[in-house]
């Protein structure tokens, strides 16, 4: 995983000599714009299920900025003016580092690098926009992660089913599923969650909950090493990077 010190230096190199006051104003406006945009595109609160649990979890600003760019959003244009998208994302990298969000900083840095290539930028924009709107990839192979363990496989399924591949969303999803596995009668009539539970049953994986930031689970009744936040972030990065 790329070190934050390197990511920060790359972002500062991209920004050049932007005055600190201008940078701070841009960062504030970008974060406010992201919050407003997510409220607009996520729709009304779902009635129940995993979708409702994730509804209140904001995606990272990096994805929302990319979506705003791809949407030719007038508010985004007014905020950034003639500033190049790579510099906008560089400013976001520094904002996320200041906020202590390592995953958000890495996603913004990844987008910043992809935006340097027109072809990579187009692919990334389309991928992010589809994911934020819950579109399923037709290219997704059910056997793509066959060589991985049960935890990685269910993580990949959750990302595919929910359109979310960020740390906080996955933590909320695991907490929800742990509660549902303990009381499966609570999800009658929810086909999406039923599919996930059937997959969990096939894998023999039971979520036990989250303690001290680590996900506890068993596979066919055998306790496994708890998954730390860092390991979870590493796996999600690998899933995002899968072709």
Coordinates of C-alpha atoms in Angstrom, one line a residue, residues 81-235:
X81 CA -13.4 27.3 -12.2
X82 CA -10.6 26.6 -14.8
X83 CA -8.6 24.5 -12.4
X84 CA -7.4 21.2 -13.9
X85 CA -9.2 18.1 -12.4
X86 CA -5.9 16.6 -11.3
X87 CA -5.2 19.7 -9.2
X88 CA -8.8 19.5 -7.7
X89 CA -8.1 15.9 -6.7
X90 CA -4.7 16.9 -5.4
X91 CA -6.3 19.4 -3.1
X92 CA -8.7 16.7 -2.0
X93 CA -5.8 14.4 -1.2
X94 CA -4.4 16.9 1.2
X95 CA -7.9 17.6 2.8
X96 CA -8.4 13.9 3.4
X97 CA -5.0 13.6 5.0
X98 CA -5.7 16.5 7.3
X99 CA -9.0 14.9 8.2
X100 CA -7.2 11.6 9.1
X101 CA -8.9 9.6 6.3
X102 CA -6.1 7.5 4.9
X103 CA -8.4 5.5 2.6
X104 CA -10.0 8.7 1.3
X105 CA -6.6 10.2 0.6
X106 CA -5.5 7.1 -1.3
X107 CA -8.7 7.0 -3.4
X108 CA -8.2 10.7 -4.3
X109 CA -4.6 10.1 -5.2
X110 CA -5.6 7.1 -7.3
X111 CA -8.1 9.2 -9.2
X112 CA -5.6 12.0 -9.6
X113 CA -3.1 9.7 -11.3
X114 CA -5.8 8.1 -13.5
X115 CA -7.0 11.5 -14.6
X116 CA -3.6 12.2 -16.2
X117 CA -4.5 9.8 -19.0
X118 CA -7.7 10.6 -21.0
X119 CA -8.4 6.9 -21.6
X120 CA -7.9 5.9 -18.0
X121 CA -9.9 9.0 -16.9
X122 CA -12.9 8.0 -19.0
X123 CA -12.9 4.4 -17.7
X124 CA -12.6 5.5 -14.1
X125 CA -15.4 8.1 -14.4
X126 CA -17.7 5.5 -15.9
X127 CA -16.9 2.9 -13.3
X128 CA -17.4 5.3 -10.4
X129 CA -20.7 6.7 -11.8
X130 CA -22.1 3.2 -12.4
X131 CA -21.1 2.1 -8.9
X132 CA -22.6 5.1 -7.1
X133 CA -25.9 4.4 -8.8
X134 CA -25.9 0.8 -7.9
X135 CA -25.2 -0.6 -11.4
X136 CA -24.0 -4.1 -11.6
X137 CA -21.0 -4.9 -13.8
X138 CA -21.9 -7.3 -16.6
X139 CA -18.2 -8.3 -16.8
X140 CA -18.1 -9.6 -13.2
X141 CA -17.1 -13.2 -13.0
X142 CA -18.4 -15.3 -10.2
X143 CA -15.1 -17.2 -10.3
X144 CA -12.8 -14.2 -10.3
X145 CA -11.8 -14.6 -6.7
X146 CA -12.0 -18.3 -6.5
X147 CA -8.5 -18.6 -5.2
X148 CA -9.2 -16.3 -2.2
X149 CA -10.5 -17.3 1.2
X150 CA -14.1 -17.2 2.3
X151 CA -13.8 -13.7 3.9
X152 CA -12.4 -12.2 0.8
X153 CA -15.1 -13.8 -1.3
X154 CA -18.0 -12.5 0.8
X155 CA -16.3 -9.0 0.8
X156 CA -16.2 -9.1 -3.1
X157 CA -19.8 -10.2 -3.2
X158 CA -20.9 -7.3 -0.9
X159 CA -19.0 -4.8 -3.0
X160 CA -20.7 -6.2 -6.1
X161 CA -24.2 -6.3 -4.6
X162 CA -24.1 -2.9 -2.9
X163 CA -22.0 -0.9 -5.3
X164 CA -19.8 0.1 -2.3
X165 CA -16.2 -0.6 -1.9
X166 CA -15.2 1.7 0.9
X167 CA -14.1 0.8 4.4
X168 CA -16.9 2.4 6.4
X169 CA -19.6 1.0 4.2
X170 CA -18.2 -2.5 4.6
X171 CA -18.0 -2.1 8.4
X172 CA -21.7 -1.1 8.5
X173 CA -22.6 -4.0 6.1
X174 CA -20.7 -6.5 8.4
X175 CA -22.4 -5.2 11.5
X176 CA -25.8 -5.5 9.8
X177 CA -25.1 -9.0 8.5
X178 CA -23.9 -10.2 12.0
X179 CA -27.1 -9.0 13.5
X180 CA -29.2 -10.7 10.7
X181 CA -27.3 -14.0 11.0
X182 CA -28.3 -14.0 14.6
X183 CA -32.0 -13.3 13.7
X184 CA -32.6 -14.4 10.1
X185 CA -36.3 -14.1 10.5
X186 CA -35.9 -10.3 10.4
X187 CA -35.2 -10.2 6.6
X188 CA -38.2 -12.0 5.2
X189 CA -39.0 -10.6 1.8
X190 CA -35.6 -9.0 1.2
X191 CA -34.1 -10.9 -1.8
X192 CA -30.8 -9.0 -1.9
X193 CA -30.0 -9.9 1.7
X194 CA -31.3 -13.5 1.2
X195 CA -28.8 -14.0 -1.6
X196 CA -26.0 -12.7 0.6
X197 CA -27.0 -15.0 3.5
X198 CA -27.2 -18.0 1.1
X199 CA -23.7 -17.2 0.0
X200 CA -22.5 -16.9 3.6
X201 CA -24.1 -20.3 4.4
X202 CA -22.4 -21.9 1.4
X203 CA -19.1 -20.6 2.6
X204 CA -19.9 -21.6 6.2
X205 CA -19.0 -18.1 7.3
X206 CA -20.6 -16.5 10.4
X207 CA -19.9 -12.9 11.4
X208 CA -19.5 -12.6 15.2
X209 CA -19.4 -8.8 15.3
X210 CA -16.8 -6.1 15.6
X211 CA -14.7 -5.5 18.7
X212 CA -11.9 -2.9 19.0
X213 CA -12.0 -2.2 15.3
X214 CA -11.6 -5.9 14.3
X215 CA -14.1 -8.1 12.5
X216 CA -14.5 -11.4 14.3
X217 CA -15.9 -14.4 12.3
X218 CA -15.9 -18.2 12.1
X219 CA -15.7 -20.5 9.1
X220 CA -17.6 -23.8 9.6
X221 CA -17.5 -23.2 13.3
X222 CA -13.8 -22.5 13.5
X223 CA -12.8 -19.1 14.8
X224 CA -10.5 -17.2 12.3
X225 CA -8.0 -14.5 12.9
X226 CA -9.9 -11.2 13.3
X227 CA -9.7 -8.8 10.4
X228 CA -8.2 -5.4 11.3
X229 CA -9.2 -2.2 9.6
X230 CA -5.9 -2.0 7.7
X231 CA -6.3 -5.6 6.4
X232 CA -9.9 -4.8 5.4
X233 CA -8.7 -1.6 3.6
X234 CA -6.0 -3.6 1.7
X235 CA -8.6 -6.2 0.6

